[in-house]
Amino acid sequence: KLVAQGAQVVVLPEKLAIVVSADTQALDAQYQKLADQAHIPLIVGLVHADSSLKYNEARVYTPNSPVQTYDKEHLLPPFESNLTPGTTLTTFEEGGGVWGVAICKDMDFRKPAQDYGKAGVGLLLVPAWDFVGDRWVHGHMAVMRGVEDGFGIVRAAKGGYLTVSDDRGRILAEATSYSAPFATLLAAVPAAHHGTFYLVAGDWFGWIAVLLLIGICSRLVRLRTMPPQR
């Protein structure tokens, strides 16, 4: 139905299911068939149990291509202390550009978003899971990563918002993910990467603020230790 309305990618939320390695072949066949028939990439969030290790994983199904995976880098303690963090980026070419994948709490940190920006990603696809009460803060924190690193973001969160934002931080479309039994959001977003000053200079503003604070504190200490003037 979404493809018939013009969707060019579909992002499902984080941790839709727990899947053991023995069942991934059957799961992949099901979703890969759907991606092939719809002619769009499909991003599915789940927990993948492999032997003694578990991963918070996004599986990426692109039409007529091998399945790719992304493992969440920044895990949420203590709820995800039993999971293994990922260490690599996942990108694929689509629509003449490069798209990437991250998961939920990854967007609270500089990386991997900064690394995706340096890789020239134009659109970041983010399965997520919020806790209703934090949906505004946590969901919109992710928008800043797109401003810093020059890409649009499609974020689909259980217990939160379905949000589409561009590389200037503009919310192009948004809806609560619990607004319907199966909530959907369809929006157009630019998917071209744009270089940013932040990618070149990094956290320069933060370091300047730290240096200014140190200078002000040092000045106050000197003033307090100076002998009184007569």
Short mmCIF file of C-alpha atoms in Angstrom, two decimals:
data_model
loop_
_atom_site.label_atom_id
_atom_site.label_comp_id
_atom_site.label_asym_id
_atom_site.label_seq_id
_atom_site.Cartn_x
_atom_site.Cartn_y
_atom_site.Cartn_z
CA LYS A 1 0.00 0.00 0.00
CA LEU A 2 2.83 2.43 0.85
CA VAL A 3 4.67 1.63 -2.37
CA ALA A 4 1.49 2.31 -4.33
CA GLN A 5 1.49 5.75 -2.72
CA GLY A 6 5.09 6.40 -3.79
CA ALA A 7 7.25 5.06 -0.95
CA GLN A 8 10.85 4.38 -2.01
CA VAL A 9 12.01 2.85 1.29
CA VAL A 10 10.23 1.43 4.34
CA VAL A 11 11.72 1.55 7.86
CA LEU A 12 10.26 -0.64 10.61
CA PRO A 13 11.02 -0.09 14.33
CA GLU A 14 13.68 -1.58 16.59
CA LYS A 15 13.33 -5.04 18.21
CA LEU A 16 10.27 -6.30 16.38
CA ALA A 17 11.24 -9.88 17.28
CA ILE A 18 13.96 -12.13 18.67
CA VAL A 19 15.43 -14.39 15.99
CA VAL A 20 18.00 -17.17 16.42
CA SER A 21 20.56 -17.79 13.70
CA ALA A 22 18.88 -21.02 12.62
CA ASP A 23 15.75 -19.07 11.68
CA THR A 24 17.36 -16.16 9.85
CA GLN A 25 17.35 -17.95 6.49
CA ALA A 26 13.56 -18.34 6.56
CA LEU A 27 13.12 -14.77 7.86
CA ASP A 28 15.40 -13.35 5.17
CA ALA A 29 13.57 -15.25 2.45
CA GLN A 30 10.26 -13.74 3.56
CA TYR A 31 11.45 -10.13 3.75
CA GLN A 32 13.73 -10.35 0.73
CA LYS A 33 10.80 -11.54 -1.36
CA LEU A 34 8.79 -8.55 -0.16
CA ALA A 35 11.62 -6.13 -1.00
CA ASP A 36 12.06 -7.70 -4.46
CA GLN A 37 8.35 -7.53 -5.23
CA ALA A 38 7.96 -3.96 -3.98
CA HIS A 39 11.24 -2.83 -5.59
CA ILE A 40 12.27 -0.88 -2.48
CA PRO A 41 14.73 -1.29 0.42
CA LEU A 42 13.17 -2.59 3.62
CA ILE A 43 14.80 -2.02 7.04
CA VAL A 44 13.74 -4.39 9.84
CA GLY A 45 14.85 -4.09 13.48
CA LEU A 46 15.21 -7.23 15.62
CA VAL A 47 17.33 -9.00 18.23
CA HIS A 48 19.59 -11.61 16.63
CA ALA A 49 20.77 -14.44 18.88
CA ASP A 50 23.87 -16.14 17.50
CA SER A 51 25.27 -18.89 19.70
CA SER A 52 26.23 -17.19 23.01
CA LEU A 53 26.07 -13.66 21.53
CA LYS A 54 23.09 -11.42 20.96
CA TYR A 55 22.88 -8.29 18.84
CA ASN A 56 20.39 -5.46 18.51
CA GLU A 57 20.31 -5.62 14.75
CA ALA A 58 18.79 -3.97 11.71
CA ARG A 59 18.53 -6.24 8.69
CA VAL A 60 18.61 -4.44 5.36
CA TYR A 61 16.77 -5.98 2.41
CA THR A 62 17.45 -4.26 -0.90
CA PRO A 63 15.89 -5.54 -4.14
CA ASN A 64 17.77 -8.47 -5.70
CA SER A 65 20.80 -7.97 -3.43
CA PRO A 66 22.39 -9.88 -0.54
CA VAL A 67 21.03 -9.11 2.93
CA GLN A 68 23.06 -6.60 4.92
CA THR A 69 23.06 -6.13 8.70
CA TYR A 70 23.84 -3.32 11.11
CA ASP A 71 24.45 -3.96 14.83
CA LYS A 72 23.64 -1.18 17.29
CA GLU A 73 26.81 0.47 18.60
CA HIS A 74 25.54 2.36 21.68
CA LEU A 75 23.56 -0.03 23.86
CA LEU A 76 21.21 1.11 26.63
CA PRO A 77 22.29 -0.09 30.10
CA PRO A 78 21.15 -2.05 32.00
CA PHE A 79 18.46 -3.24 29.56
CA GLU A 80 20.93 -4.14 26.81
CA SER A 81 23.92 -5.16 28.91
CA ASN A 82 23.53 -8.72 27.61
CA LEU A 83 23.96 -7.60 23.98
CA THR A 84 27.16 -7.21 21.95
CA PRO A 85 27.79 -3.75 20.47
CA GLY A 86 28.44 -3.34 16.77
CA THR A 87 31.60 -1.73 15.40
CA THR A 88 30.97 -1.12 11.68
CA LEU A 89 28.86 1.10 9.44
CA THR A 90 26.30 -0.26 7.00
CA THR A 91 25.72 1.62 3.76
CA PHE A 92 24.17 0.88 0.39
CA GLU A 93 23.70 2.80 -2.84
CA GLU A 94 20.19 3.89 -3.69
CA GLY A 95 18.79 6.52 -6.01
CA GLY A 96 22.23 7.60 -7.15
CA GLY A 97 23.39 8.28 -3.58
CA VAL A 98 24.58 6.53 -0.43
CA TRP A 99 22.18 5.62 2.38
CA GLY A 100 23.09 4.37 5.85
CA VAL A 101 21.56 2.60 8.85
CA ALA A 102 21.74 3.28 12.60
CA ILE A 103 19.61 2.27 15.60
CA CYS A 104 17.93 4.42 18.25
CA LYS A 105 20.49 5.39 20.94
CA ASP A 106 23.27 5.59 18.34
CA MET A 107 21.81 8.98 17.50
CA ASP A 108 22.50 10.31 21.01
CA PHE A 109 26.23 10.36 20.22
CA ARG A 110 28.60 11.98 17.70
CA LYS A 111 29.43 8.60 16.23
CA PRO A 112 28.45 6.66 14.18
CA ALA A 113 26.54 9.64 12.71
CA GLN A 114 29.74 11.61 12.09
CA ASP A 115 31.32 8.63 10.34
CA TYR A 116 28.25 8.30 8.13
CA GLY A 117 28.59 11.99 7.26
CA LYS A 118 32.24 11.51 6.31
CA ALA A 119 31.18 8.54 4.16
CA GLY A 120 28.91 10.86 2.15
CA VAL A 121 25.60 9.42 3.34
CA GLY A 122 22.59 11.43 2.16
CA LEU A 123 19.87 9.60 4.10
CA LEU A 124 20.10 7.75 7.42
CA LEU A 125 17.45 5.11 8.21
CA VAL A 126 16.89 4.57 11.93
CA PRO A 127 14.75 1.88 13.61
CA ALA A 128 14.13 2.95 17.22
CA TRP A 129 12.20 2.36 20.44
CA ASP A 130 11.23 5.19 22.80
CA PHE A 131 9.35 5.08 26.10
CA VAL A 132 6.40 7.37 25.28
CA GLY A 133 7.34 9.97 27.91
CA ASP A 134 10.72 10.70 26.30
CA ARG A 135 9.45 10.59 22.73
CA TRP A 136 9.86 14.31 21.99
CA VAL A 137 13.32 14.75 23.51
CA HIS A 138 14.80 11.48 22.32
CA GLY A 139 13.25 11.57 18.89
CA HIS A 140 14.27 15.15 18.17
CA MET A 141 17.79 14.70 19.56
CA ALA A 142 18.40 12.50 16.53
CA VAL A 143 17.43 15.35 14.19
CA MET A 144 20.56 17.28 15.28
CA ARG A 145 22.83 14.53 13.92
CA GLY A 146 21.49 15.23 10.45
CA VAL A 147 22.23 18.95 10.82
CA GLU A 148 25.77 18.25 12.02
CA ASP A 149 26.62 15.67 9.38
CA GLY A 150 24.65 16.69 6.30
CA PHE A 151 21.95 14.06 5.78
CA GLY A 152 18.20 13.54 6.06
CA ILE A 153 16.82 11.12 8.63
CA VAL A 154 13.94 8.64 8.60
CA ARG A 155 13.34 7.43 12.17
CA ALA A 156 10.64 4.91 13.11
CA ALA A 157 10.22 4.40 16.86
CA LYS A 158 7.94 2.13 18.85
CA GLY A 159 6.39 4.10 21.72
CA GLY A 160 7.39 7.38 20.10
CA TYR A 161 7.33 9.21 16.80
CA LEU A 162 7.64 8.33 13.17
CA THR A 163 9.81 11.27 12.09
CA VAL A 164 11.22 12.46 8.77
CA SER A 165 13.68 15.38 8.88
CA ASP A 166 16.05 17.01 6.42
CA ASP A 167 19.71 18.03 6.77
CA ARG A 168 18.71 21.47 8.09
CA GLY A 169 16.75 20.04 11.00
CA ARG A 170 13.32 20.75 9.55
CA ILE A 171 10.66 18.21 10.57
CA LEU A 172 9.09 17.33 7.23
CA ALA A 173 6.51 14.93 8.66
CA GLU A 174 5.76 13.35 12.02
CA ALA A 175 3.18 11.12 13.68
CA THR A 176 3.01 9.10 16.90
CA SER A 177 3.71 5.45 16.24
CA TYR A 178 0.80 4.40 18.45
CA SER A 179 -1.76 6.60 16.68
CA ALA A 180 -3.21 3.51 14.98
CA PRO A 181 -3.02 -0.29 15.30
CA PHE A 182 -0.45 -0.15 12.50
CA ALA A 183 0.69 3.46 12.16
CA THR A 184 2.38 4.62 8.96
CA LEU A 185 3.89 7.88 7.76
CA LEU A 186 4.69 8.77 4.17
CA ALA A 187 6.88 11.79 3.39
CA ALA A 188 9.33 13.09 0.81
CA VAL A 189 12.83 13.92 2.06
CA PRO A 190 15.97 15.04 0.17
CA ALA A 191 18.49 12.20 0.11
CA ALA A 192 21.59 14.06 -1.09
CA HIS A 193 24.58 14.57 1.18
CA HIS A 194 25.77 18.10 1.93
CA GLY A 195 29.12 18.89 3.50
CA THR A 196 29.01 20.76 6.83
CA PHE A 197 31.43 22.89 8.82
CA TYR A 198 30.99 20.49 11.72
CA LEU A 199 32.35 17.59 9.68
CA VAL A 200 35.50 19.65 9.02
CA ALA A 201 35.98 21.39 12.37
CA GLY A 202 34.35 18.95 14.80
CA ASP A 203 33.33 20.10 18.29
CA TRP A 204 35.10 23.46 18.06
CA PHE A 205 32.25 25.38 19.69
CA GLY A 206 32.14 23.03 22.67
CA TRP A 207 35.90 23.32 23.22
CA ILE A 208 35.75 27.13 22.97
CA ALA A 209 32.99 27.09 25.61
CA VAL A 210 35.19 24.91 27.88
CA LEU A 211 38.18 27.24 27.44
CA LEU A 212 36.03 30.30 28.18
CA LEU A 213 34.69 28.64 31.33
CA ILE A 214 38.23 27.82 32.49
CA GLY A 215 39.30 31.41 31.80
CA ILE A 216 36.34 32.86 33.73
CA CYS A 217 36.92 30.54 36.70
CA SER A 218 40.64 31.39 36.76
CA ARG A 219 39.82 35.10 36.70
CA LEU A 220 37.37 34.72 39.59
CA VAL A 221 39.95 32.82 41.63
CA ARG A 222 42.54 35.56 41.05
CA LEU A 223 40.08 38.27 42.05
CA ARG A 224 39.20 36.45 45.28
CA THR A 225 42.87 36.01 46.24
CA MET A 226 43.95 39.56 45.45
CA PRO A 227 44.55 41.76 48.53
CA PRO A 228 41.84 44.36 49.08
CA GLN A 229 42.50 47.81 47.62
CA ARG A 230 42.71 50.82 49.95
#
